[in-house]
XYZ file of C-alpha atoms in Angstrom:
678
model
C 0.000 0.000 0.000
C 1.137 3.530 -0.809
C 0.899 4.797 2.757
C 3.357 2.160 3.985
C 6.004 2.639 1.273
C 8.930 4.929 2.063
C 12.623 5.483 1.357
C 14.872 6.064 4.351
C 17.216 9.043 4.444
C 20.394 6.972 4.319
C 19.033 4.877 1.432
C 17.984 7.973 -0.485
C 21.412 9.550 0.014
C 23.093 6.475 -1.453
C 20.633 6.473 -4.340
C 21.418 10.114 -5.178
C 25.150 9.437 -4.971
C 24.710 6.675 -7.547
C 22.564 9.021 -9.627
C 25.337 11.634 -9.684
C 27.848 8.949 -10.647
C 25.821 8.075 -13.747
C 24.249 4.832 -12.472
C 20.950 4.057 -14.187
C 17.742 3.782 -12.178
C 17.422 0.056 -12.888
C 20.923 -0.667 -11.604
C 20.352 1.706 -8.710
C 17.282 -0.251 -7.676
C 19.100 -3.553 -8.214
C 21.866 -2.437 -5.863
C 19.346 -1.744 -3.097
C 17.593 -5.028 -3.810
C 20.789 -7.029 -3.337
C 21.812 -5.034 -0.260
C 18.462 -5.615 1.501
C 18.269 -9.301 0.604
C 15.268 -9.536 -1.721
C 11.873 -8.018 -2.499
C 10.376 -9.065 0.841
C 12.667 -6.630 2.644
C 12.096 -3.694 0.289
C 9.989 -0.743 1.466
C 9.655 0.744 -2.031
C 9.502 -0.382 -5.647
C 11.273 0.749 -8.803
C 8.548 3.215 -9.748
C 8.821 4.856 -6.333
C 12.561 5.227 -6.815
C 12.092 6.668 -10.288
C 9.567 9.218 -8.996
C 11.798 10.239 -6.084
C 14.769 10.835 -8.395
C 12.578 12.779 -10.836
C 11.352 15.007 -7.999
C 14.955 15.723 -6.995
C 15.873 16.586 -10.581
C 12.946 19.010 -10.887
C 13.389 20.602 -7.479
C 15.181 23.703 -8.765
C 12.419 24.374 -11.299
C 9.874 25.016 -8.521
C 12.146 27.072 -6.287
C 14.080 29.376 -8.592
C 15.075 29.831 -12.208
C 18.173 28.202 -13.649
C 19.752 31.548 -14.539
C 19.323 32.850 -10.973
C 20.723 29.620 -9.544
C 23.709 29.858 -11.902
C 24.452 33.403 -10.732
C 24.215 32.305 -7.102
C 26.623 29.457 -7.815
C 29.140 31.852 -9.349
C 28.810 34.183 -6.349
C 29.354 31.317 -3.902
C 32.478 30.261 -5.804
C 33.900 33.790 -5.687
C 33.259 33.908 -1.932
C 35.147 30.618 -1.557
C 38.096 31.754 -3.688
C 38.523 35.255 -5.052
C 40.386 33.948 -8.126
C 37.228 32.337 -9.495
C 36.281 34.031 -12.782
C 32.806 34.059 -14.303
C 30.815 36.090 -16.756
C 27.214 35.965 -18.021
C 25.884 37.579 -21.192
C 22.200 38.461 -21.498
C 20.077 39.675 -24.378
C 17.929 42.820 -24.477
C 15.161 41.137 -22.480
C 17.535 39.986 -19.747
C 17.456 36.317 -20.775
C 20.623 34.268 -20.358
C 22.554 33.889 -23.630
C 26.075 32.735 -22.770
C 28.040 31.871 -19.652
C 31.793 31.495 -19.102
C 33.632 30.395 -15.954
C 37.009 29.134 -14.738
C 37.910 28.218 -11.163
C 41.159 29.123 -9.408
C 42.737 25.688 -9.903
C 41.984 25.656 -13.635
C 43.355 29.189 -14.059
C 46.534 28.167 -12.249
C 47.000 25.083 -14.429
C 46.594 27.198 -17.562
C 49.780 29.099 -16.668
C 51.743 25.860 -17.045
C 49.877 23.939 -19.767
C 47.761 26.532 -21.585
C 50.141 26.876 -24.531
C 48.028 24.553 -26.720
C 44.266 24.174 -26.313
C 41.518 22.203 -28.013
C 38.053 23.741 -28.391
C 34.939 21.810 -29.386
C 31.152 22.307 -29.015
C 29.680 18.937 -29.975
C 28.017 18.223 -26.612
C 24.603 19.644 -25.634
C 24.559 19.666 -21.881
C 21.018 20.302 -20.619
C 17.308 20.566 -21.364
C 17.847 23.888 -23.135
C 20.225 22.245 -25.625
C 22.929 24.806 -24.823
C 26.209 23.519 -26.316
C 28.903 22.937 -23.723
C 32.308 24.236 -24.848
C 35.295 23.255 -22.656
C 38.827 24.557 -23.219
C 40.960 21.399 -22.977
C 44.732 20.944 -22.899
C 47.392 18.386 -21.946
C 49.046 18.281 -18.531
C 52.498 16.921 -17.613
C 51.140 13.369 -17.343
C 49.749 13.374 -20.873
C 46.170 13.540 -19.558
C 43.421 15.918 -20.603
C 42.889 18.936 -18.365
C 40.100 21.558 -18.438
C 41.116 25.222 -18.244
C 37.687 26.850 -18.603
C 34.171 26.107 -19.809
C 31.328 27.938 -21.497
C 27.637 27.462 -22.194
C 26.441 29.166 -25.358
C 22.952 29.641 -26.771
C 23.878 29.883 -30.456
C 26.846 28.495 -32.360
C 27.467 31.674 -34.320
C 30.409 34.036 -34.681
C 29.264 36.682 -32.116
C 28.843 34.010 -29.426
C 32.300 32.558 -30.048
C 33.839 36.036 -30.153
C 32.345 36.728 -26.717
C 33.682 33.408 -25.351
C 37.225 33.994 -26.667
C 37.256 37.578 -25.365
C 36.274 36.260 -21.916
C 39.155 33.784 -22.188
C 41.553 36.680 -22.753
C 40.142 38.580 -19.765
C 40.367 35.475 -17.578
C 43.802 34.143 -18.546
C 45.477 37.400 -19.496
C 47.112 36.056 -22.655
C 46.130 34.074 -25.761
C 47.255 30.466 -26.281
C 50.168 29.627 -28.563
C 48.032 27.258 -30.612
C 44.390 26.202 -30.863
C 42.836 23.111 -32.457
C 39.190 23.034 -33.549
C 36.949 21.278 -36.040
C 35.953 22.856 -39.367
C 33.243 25.093 -37.924
C 33.351 28.321 -39.943
C 31.912 30.412 -37.115
C 34.711 29.308 -34.776
C 37.298 30.041 -37.463
C 35.999 33.589 -37.987
C 35.918 34.233 -34.235
C 39.529 33.049 -33.854
C 40.648 35.334 -36.688
C 38.995 38.261 -34.877
C 40.128 37.620 -31.283
C 43.340 35.601 -31.864
C 44.613 36.913 -35.222
C 48.231 35.846 -34.640
C 47.574 32.492 -32.938
C 48.185 29.377 -35.113
C 44.804 27.772 -35.768
C 44.863 24.093 -36.714
C 41.952 22.022 -38.015
C 41.330 18.505 -36.783
C 43.150 16.039 -39.055
C 40.775 13.199 -38.228
C 37.772 15.266 -39.324
C 39.551 16.162 -42.571
C 40.074 12.495 -43.475
C 36.484 11.708 -42.521
C 35.282 14.510 -44.771
C 37.348 13.047 -47.603
C 35.505 9.756 -47.177
C 32.155 11.542 -46.967
C 32.678 13.688 -50.098
C 34.630 11.306 -52.312
C 33.499 7.912 -51.054
C 30.902 7.454 -53.795
C 33.502 7.616 -56.575
C 34.498 4.362 -58.273
C 38.186 5.172 -57.711
C 37.713 5.943 -54.020
C 40.000 3.174 -52.732
C 42.885 4.408 -54.889
C 42.213 8.038 -53.947
C 42.088 7.106 -50.253
C 45.452 5.342 -50.501
C 47.114 8.285 -52.259
C 45.601 10.900 -49.913
C 46.814 9.117 -46.779
C 50.241 8.583 -48.332
C 50.511 12.300 -49.100
C 49.352 13.229 -45.586
C 51.565 10.827 -43.634
C 54.658 10.356 -45.825
C 55.325 13.722 -47.441
C 57.864 15.424 -45.166
C 58.164 18.762 -46.920
C 55.394 21.287 -47.781
C 56.513 21.408 -51.414
C 56.337 17.619 -51.628
C 52.855 17.629 -50.153
C 51.639 20.328 -52.553
C 52.950 18.462 -55.598
C 51.546 15.130 -54.405
C 48.094 16.603 -53.697
C 47.985 18.311 -57.100
C 48.952 15.047 -58.811
C 45.980 13.296 -57.182
C 43.600 16.103 -58.226
C 44.864 15.984 -61.835
C 44.861 12.186 -62.082
C 41.246 11.797 -60.943
C 39.905 15.119 -62.293
C 39.160 16.586 -58.862
C 40.285 20.164 -59.455
C 37.025 21.336 -57.925
C 34.895 20.512 -54.917
C 36.229 19.154 -51.661
C 39.819 18.415 -52.721
C 40.356 21.974 -53.952
C 38.798 23.412 -50.793
C 40.996 21.177 -48.607
C 44.059 22.187 -50.622
C 43.316 25.874 -50.029
C 43.184 25.192 -46.258
C 46.216 22.874 -46.214
C 48.273 25.163 -43.971
C 45.726 24.630 -41.190
C 45.591 20.832 -41.195
C 48.391 19.191 -43.237
C 51.149 17.696 -41.005
C 53.797 18.891 -43.470
C 52.917 22.480 -42.533
C 52.481 21.955 -38.783
C 55.226 19.551 -37.682
C 57.629 22.412 -37.008
C 55.377 23.904 -34.275
C 54.731 22.623 -30.758
C 51.299 20.993 -30.423
C 51.905 18.753 -27.364
C 51.388 15.712 -29.616
C 47.857 16.759 -30.627
C 46.694 16.704 -34.231
C 42.943 16.363 -33.647
C 40.171 17.426 -31.267
C 40.324 13.995 -29.660
C 40.996 15.614 -26.273
C 37.840 17.718 -26.353
C 35.703 14.872 -27.644
C 37.089 12.571 -24.969
C 36.236 15.142 -22.303
C 32.756 15.482 -23.796
C 32.285 11.722 -23.486
C 33.290 11.962 -19.829
C 30.682 14.656 -19.185
C 28.074 12.741 -21.166
C 28.436 9.763 -18.821
C 27.686 11.839 -15.727
C 25.269 14.468 -17.122
C 21.590 13.791 -17.766
C 20.251 15.723 -20.747
C 16.989 16.455 -18.918
C 18.742 18.304 -16.094
C 18.731 22.055 -15.530
C 21.749 24.318 -15.352
C 22.063 23.919 -11.593
C 22.260 20.131 -11.791
C 24.612 20.387 -14.744
C 27.021 22.521 -12.701
C 26.968 19.914 -9.930
C 27.744 17.167 -12.420
C 30.471 19.352 -13.942
C 32.088 19.685 -10.515
C 31.862 15.932 -10.045
C 33.737 15.348 -13.318
C 36.333 17.970 -12.385
C 36.814 16.239 -9.039
C 37.536 12.976 -10.862
C 40.146 14.687 -13.055
C 41.748 16.390 -10.037
C 41.971 13.086 -8.153
C 43.538 11.420 -11.207
C 46.178 14.137 -11.426
C 46.882 13.909 -7.694
C 47.335 10.145 -8.004
C 49.620 10.571 -11.027
C 51.735 13.110 -9.114
C 52.093 10.682 -6.226
C 52.996 7.785 -8.518
C 55.605 9.831 -10.387
C 57.397 10.608 -7.110
C 56.845 7.557 -4.899
C 56.225 4.918 -7.586
C 58.748 5.423 -10.390
C 57.962 3.849 -13.786
C 58.340 0.098 -13.867
C 60.582 0.252 -16.897
C 63.977 -1.177 -17.634
C 66.188 1.904 -17.887
C 68.968 1.529 -20.450
C 71.798 3.527 -18.877
C 73.803 3.305 -22.089
C 71.326 5.745 -23.686
C 72.099 9.206 -22.306
C 68.610 10.697 -22.695
C 66.931 7.752 -20.997
C 69.404 7.758 -18.111
C 68.929 11.488 -17.518
C 65.173 11.811 -18.070
C 64.056 8.878 -15.920
C 64.605 11.034 -12.804
C 63.163 14.228 -14.305
C 60.087 13.408 -16.408
C 56.783 12.043 -15.164
C 56.112 8.340 -15.617
C 53.969 8.771 -18.723
C 56.395 11.099 -20.494
C 59.333 8.889 -19.615
C 57.418 5.973 -21.142
C 57.372 7.941 -24.411
C 61.169 8.335 -24.169
C 61.544 4.584 -23.622
C 59.380 3.943 -26.688
C 61.788 6.033 -28.766
C 64.736 4.145 -27.298
C 63.176 0.863 -28.429
C 63.225 2.234 -31.973
C 67.034 2.393 -31.858
C 67.171 -1.353 -32.583
C 66.070 -0.731 -36.179
C 67.568 2.738 -36.757
C 70.984 3.451 -38.260
C 72.740 6.790 -38.897
C 75.399 7.571 -41.494
C 77.534 10.708 -41.631
C 77.011 12.524 -44.929
C 78.633 15.955 -44.608
C 80.285 18.442 -42.249
C 80.249 22.237 -42.466
C 82.404 23.702 -39.721
C 80.972 22.554 -36.400
C 77.718 21.459 -38.095
C 77.608 17.735 -38.922
C 74.922 16.151 -41.112
C 73.693 12.574 -40.723
C 71.216 10.422 -42.621
C 69.049 8.267 -40.367
C 67.594 5.111 -41.953
C 64.692 3.556 -40.060
C 63.106 0.213 -40.915
C 59.316 0.492 -40.834
C 56.714 -2.027 -39.767
C 56.440 -4.606 -42.528
C 56.631 -8.347 -43.134
C 60.092 -9.776 -43.699
C 59.462 -10.210 -47.441
C 59.045 -6.439 -47.891
C 62.110 -4.399 -46.958
C 60.896 -0.830 -46.330
C 62.948 2.039 -44.935
C 62.422 5.698 -44.235
C 65.239 8.231 -44.246
C 65.582 11.440 -42.235
C 68.200 14.195 -42.077
C 69.762 14.805 -38.656
C 71.821 17.944 -37.914
C 74.100 18.329 -34.899
C 76.269 21.174 -33.694
C 78.082 20.233 -30.485
C 79.674 23.671 -30.186
C 76.294 25.453 -30.063
C 74.582 22.541 -28.347
C 71.908 22.187 -31.042
C 70.392 19.077 -32.620
C 67.483 18.694 -35.042
C 65.823 16.031 -37.181
C 63.664 16.323 -40.275
C 60.954 14.198 -38.593
C 60.525 17.145 -36.168
C 59.077 14.986 -33.404
C 60.681 17.167 -30.730
C 59.238 20.347 -32.232
C 55.801 18.717 -32.480
C 55.618 16.783 -29.202
C 58.592 17.827 -27.050
C 60.157 14.332 -26.983
C 63.572 13.592 -28.513
C 63.150 11.217 -31.438
C 65.057 7.975 -31.928
C 67.103 9.496 -34.750
C 68.516 12.194 -32.463
C 69.129 9.611 -29.714
C 71.140 7.521 -32.182
C 73.100 10.553 -33.358
C 73.875 11.541 -29.736
C 75.291 8.086 -29.170
C 77.492 8.329 -32.277
C 78.712 11.841 -31.379
C 79.324 10.711 -27.758
C 77.323 13.461 -26.039
C 78.198 13.804 -22.341
C 75.105 15.838 -21.359
C 71.744 16.891 -22.757
C 71.327 20.624 -23.483
C 68.801 22.247 -21.156
C 66.602 23.393 -24.054
C 65.779 19.761 -24.866
C 64.486 18.991 -21.347
C 61.059 20.636 -21.251
C 59.804 21.816 -17.866
C 56.334 21.063 -19.182
C 56.894 17.300 -18.786
C 58.801 17.332 -15.486
C 57.461 16.040 -12.160
C 58.110 19.267 -10.239
C 55.436 20.583 -7.845
C 53.273 23.337 -9.314
C 51.526 26.105 -7.413
C 47.952 25.321 -8.508
C 48.106 21.868 -6.895
C 47.645 23.408 -3.423
C 44.694 25.646 -4.387
C 41.416 24.851 -2.609
C 38.302 24.850 -4.779
C 34.753 23.587 -4.302
C 35.395 20.182 -5.874
C 38.914 19.558 -4.538
C 40.534 20.234 -1.186
C 44.232 19.366 -0.776
C 43.628 18.883 2.961
C 40.817 16.419 2.358
C 43.242 13.533 2.726
C 43.167 14.072 6.526
C 39.381 13.481 6.559
C 39.780 10.361 4.451
C 42.448 9.085 6.836
C 40.047 9.511 9.770
C 37.299 7.638 7.936
C 39.707 4.817 7.110
C 40.834 4.565 10.727
C 37.233 4.444 11.995
C 36.387 1.708 9.513
C 39.390 -0.371 10.580
C 38.512 0.071 14.262
C 34.925 -1.037 13.687
C 35.908 -4.065 11.590
C 38.334 -5.256 14.276
C 35.736 -4.930 17.075
C 33.150 -6.691 14.913
C 35.480 -9.663 14.429
C 36.065 -9.903 18.196
C 32.328 -9.672 18.968
C 31.604 -12.687 16.780
C 34.001 -14.931 18.726
C 31.685 -15.810 21.649
C 28.635 -14.600 23.576
C 30.675 -12.778 26.233
C 32.457 -10.704 23.624
C 29.146 -9.996 21.849
C 27.545 -8.807 25.109
C 30.486 -6.499 25.855
C 30.272 -5.063 22.334
C 26.521 -4.310 22.492
C 26.697 -2.774 25.978
C 29.697 -0.666 25.044
C 28.175 0.640 21.794
C 24.864 1.460 23.524
C 26.699 3.566 26.101
C 28.960 5.142 23.483
C 25.974 6.016 21.290
C 24.361 8.141 24.032
C 27.593 10.023 24.715
C 28.197 10.724 21.034
C 24.618 11.951 20.508
C 25.153 14.392 23.393
C 28.464 15.536 21.849
C 26.878 16.048 18.434
C 23.763 17.705 19.905
C 21.043 15.280 18.752
C 17.761 15.555 20.665
C 16.511 12.293 22.178
C 13.512 11.065 24.157
C 14.328 10.532 27.818
C 17.707 9.841 29.377
C 18.184 6.551 27.558
C 16.819 7.633 24.225
C 13.959 6.029 22.346
C 13.958 2.369 23.400
C 11.207 1.373 20.977
C 13.489 1.319 17.949
C 16.760 -0.299 16.969
C 19.032 2.723 16.793
C 21.603 0.927 14.629
C 19.046 0.162 11.865
C 19.196 2.958 9.236
C 15.611 2.259 8.115
C 14.183 2.486 11.663
C 16.282 5.412 12.858
C 14.067 8.501 13.200
C 16.616 11.028 14.449
C 16.891 12.808 11.100
C 13.344 12.045 9.917
C 12.018 10.106 6.933
C 11.349 10.993 3.310
C 7.807 10.330 2.098
C 7.476 9.441 -1.572
C 4.101 11.040 -2.316
C 3.320 14.270 -0.428
C -0.244 14.857 0.772
C -2.502 17.383 -0.891
C -1.915 19.825 1.957
C 1.845 19.519 1.589
C 3.684 22.858 1.599
C 5.357 22.202 -1.760
C 2.052 21.208 -3.383
C 0.363 24.369 -2.090
C 3.226 26.528 -3.346
C 3.067 24.876 -6.736
C -0.702 25.447 -6.988
C -0.438 29.106 -5.944
C 2.284 29.813 -8.538
C 1.118 28.323 -11.848
C 3.584 27.827 -14.672
C 4.247 30.849 -16.846
C 3.231 31.022 -20.470
C 5.815 29.488 -22.771
C 7.331 27.251 -20.077
C 8.702 23.931 -21.245
C 6.224 21.223 -20.214
C 6.626 18.550 -22.854
C 9.367 15.910 -22.735
C 12.570 16.623 -24.569
C 12.548 15.735 -28.258
C 15.197 13.099 -28.795
C 14.543 12.389 -32.445
C 17.306 12.477 -35.033
C 20.062 11.989 -32.457
C 20.967 8.396 -33.266
C 24.344 7.146 -34.343
C 25.651 8.553 -37.566
C 26.010 6.242 -40.500
C 29.450 4.879 -41.133
C 31.367 6.247 -44.045
C 32.624 4.282 -47.040
C 35.034 1.449 -46.586
C 38.730 2.238 -46.195
C 41.562 -0.288 -46.326
C 43.165 1.572 -43.432
C 40.325 0.815 -40.994
C 41.703 -1.022 -37.946
C 38.663 -3.258 -37.373
C 39.212 -6.984 -37.767
C 36.665 -7.140 -40.569
C 38.690 -4.713 -42.671
C 42.115 -6.243 -41.989
C 41.778 -8.740 -44.804
C 44.234 -6.933 -47.083
C 46.240 -9.633 -48.796
C 49.688 -9.328 -50.267
C 48.297 -8.621 -53.722
C 46.350 -5.577 -52.480
C 49.390 -4.228 -50.650
C 51.570 -4.681 -53.728
C 48.927 -3.011 -55.903
C 48.733 -0.026 -53.534
C 52.521 0.359 -53.531
C 52.593 0.239 -57.314
C 49.850 2.889 -57.414
C 51.857 5.146 -55.083
C 55.049 4.677 -57.126
C 53.333 5.393 -60.414
C 51.617 8.527 -59.048
C 54.319 10.091 -56.901
C 57.348 8.794 -58.798
C 57.622 12.125 -60.629
C 58.397 14.031 -57.424
C 62.229 14.224 -57.345
C 62.741 14.270 -53.575
C 60.222 11.495 -52.966
C 61.710 9.345 -55.749
C 65.225 9.848 -54.359
C 64.152 8.733 -50.890
C 62.416 5.650 -52.261
C 65.434 4.684 -54.350
C 67.651 5.076 -51.315
C 65.233 2.996 -49.197
C 65.247 0.198 -51.755
C 69.053 0.145 -51.779
C 69.626 0.211 -48.020
C 71.430 -2.930 -46.910
C 70.209 -4.107 -43.533
C 72.639 -6.755 -42.323
C 70.149 -7.929 -39.735
C 67.947 -9.346 -42.494
C 70.465 -11.987 -43.501
C 71.231 -15.186 -41.667
C 74.984 -14.692 -42.118
C 74.968 -11.719 -39.762
C 75.864 -11.976 -36.128
C 72.873 -11.991 -33.834
C 69.187 -12.823 -34.312
C 67.407 -12.452 -37.630
C 65.043 -9.482 -37.617
C 61.891 -10.391 -39.516
C 59.334 -7.928 -38.216
C 59.260 -4.664 -36.289
C 56.604 -4.153 -33.590
C 53.941 -1.714 -34.709
C 54.075 0.061 -31.336
C 57.614 1.266 -32.067
C 56.774 2.964 -35.370
C 56.480 6.754 -35.589
C 53.266 8.211 -36.989
C 53.632 11.978 -36.969
C 50.028 12.609 -37.992
C 48.345 10.609 -35.230
C 47.446 12.024 -31.824
C 49.821 9.903 -29.729
C 49.695 12.139 -26.671
C 47.635 9.666 -24.635
C 48.897 6.296 -25.881
C 51.490 4.490 -23.809
C 52.587 0.870 -24.004
C 55.528 -0.348 -21.965
C 56.793 -3.315 -19.994
C 57.041 -3.283 -16.230
C 60.168 -3.164 -14.101
C 60.374 -3.097 -10.312
C 61.996 -0.050 -8.670
C 62.765 0.245 -4.973
C 64.465 3.621 -4.639
C 62.944 7.079 -4.561
C 64.080 9.230 -7.473
C 65.472 12.705 -6.951
C 66.787 15.537 -9.080
C 68.181 15.799 -12.578
C 71.257 13.750 -13.473
C 73.868 14.081 -16.210
C 76.737 11.900 -17.255
């Protein structure tokens, strides 16, 4: 019966915690069902739970407007920390249009890692369908970090101009690089607010657009092969331009998408962007990954107030992850086998964070199939040619060549692969050249403070979702839990121990209630209930599921009818399904599309040679690669026969490798200290 169904306060608190964590109502109810031991012990059903959660979600709608609640939240944050920045834009009628905010911790982190940001607006956060636009970067552990966030009403140029201007007011300086998708409104806003900031378009979206616009052509497979070869293999801008024009002429695509992409090539082609620092990012993968994180914890039916709470919950998760990574980098060094014969690895294993050092180790592994040859010397400048064997079966001998320059007098090194300029990690070609030139130390300019494990000032900033001193509270809770578990084990030994435990806890309960200030009935409290049962405990009251007609909330709701134009109908979720997959590509990594046989590979290589063989520099590199003699491929050589190179050790300069790490474990027992040199 309805009158006898109820949800206790403790149970409801646990239910709302699960709700904030993104647990569905069905699983939420199943958790309570298992905890209470079956339906016979349940005091509510699934519909009751669904109604109670819905009432909690709609609570702010009956008390105050979302815009007012958002302003109050911003004011409370400024009272907590004066460095909190927020701004709200309204239209002529005073209705909320856009909102921008950044807490003190995020502003502090931007001073260290705000050189490159990713900006994306693909996620609609609430019932008003206001796009959520986070400013995302990369921290010293290679993880995504949020610097600021905005809610915008329209994805047009004036809205984005306002958001970027607020960024300048908040941070005090523009970023050194920004990555976005191909939204024209965002591009125009960047040209207005950040005219001198390099603006890069997402490479992944460009290749997807190629499939979407050219996938219906009969020659699409050949075009796809040539486009990806030009994007990933052409090292020089002139090479890329000539290769792209050859594809347009060969397949009569001097108009449409290919011409438009060629006009924008400076904003997306790796050949034009490898010489600039992008923290390893070539796509908006960071922003989209952060959007997926928010999508897990944010319900699209929620208001702005609930969205802000969920936003804080996600930020708390990211802050805890960073705190854990900081602790692991200092107290739990990387479980990697450090090769002390490689200077960079020996020096950087005490300086860089675990994740960044793993990237250095990955480059060191590439030394096993990299060879350098001295080609020329001009004064103190020495030129080398680095030949690297690429991932391929043993019956196909493929090499790539790079030019390495070293000047020991000036302490400068560079490589034509430009991995250090792009990601801030010394490439395997430079590591090999340092070994040949017998470097005794690494120049300071090649050890980036951005990747080091040093303590940064923002880590001690207290904000609403993260308190550095909270670890003391967690330690107390852990101690109390351990004390209780130990006493519980003793009480189960025999009846005498059980009697001592119950008498002691009864006496302790009364003293603690007096210390806390809880009102009780009589000197011994209410003896008619089991005080240890959370469902029977009536100290803090109960929560009724269905309020009576004379309930205060019901009366308030009846006296204040909904205004005209208020949203009453459920949210329209049509046309939001998964997008259709694009045309087939031989480069798809799914198992279904990995059926490329040797004949297809040979045909693709012949297509590439016949198309790009007229480019002098590309033809010279291919001829050199075909003539490279790798002694490790022959059984007469000393040592094992090298038949295949692991794919994980191959460089792909066009892929976002800033959050991909794969390394073997090694046990360390000593705490690492400062920077070392040989």
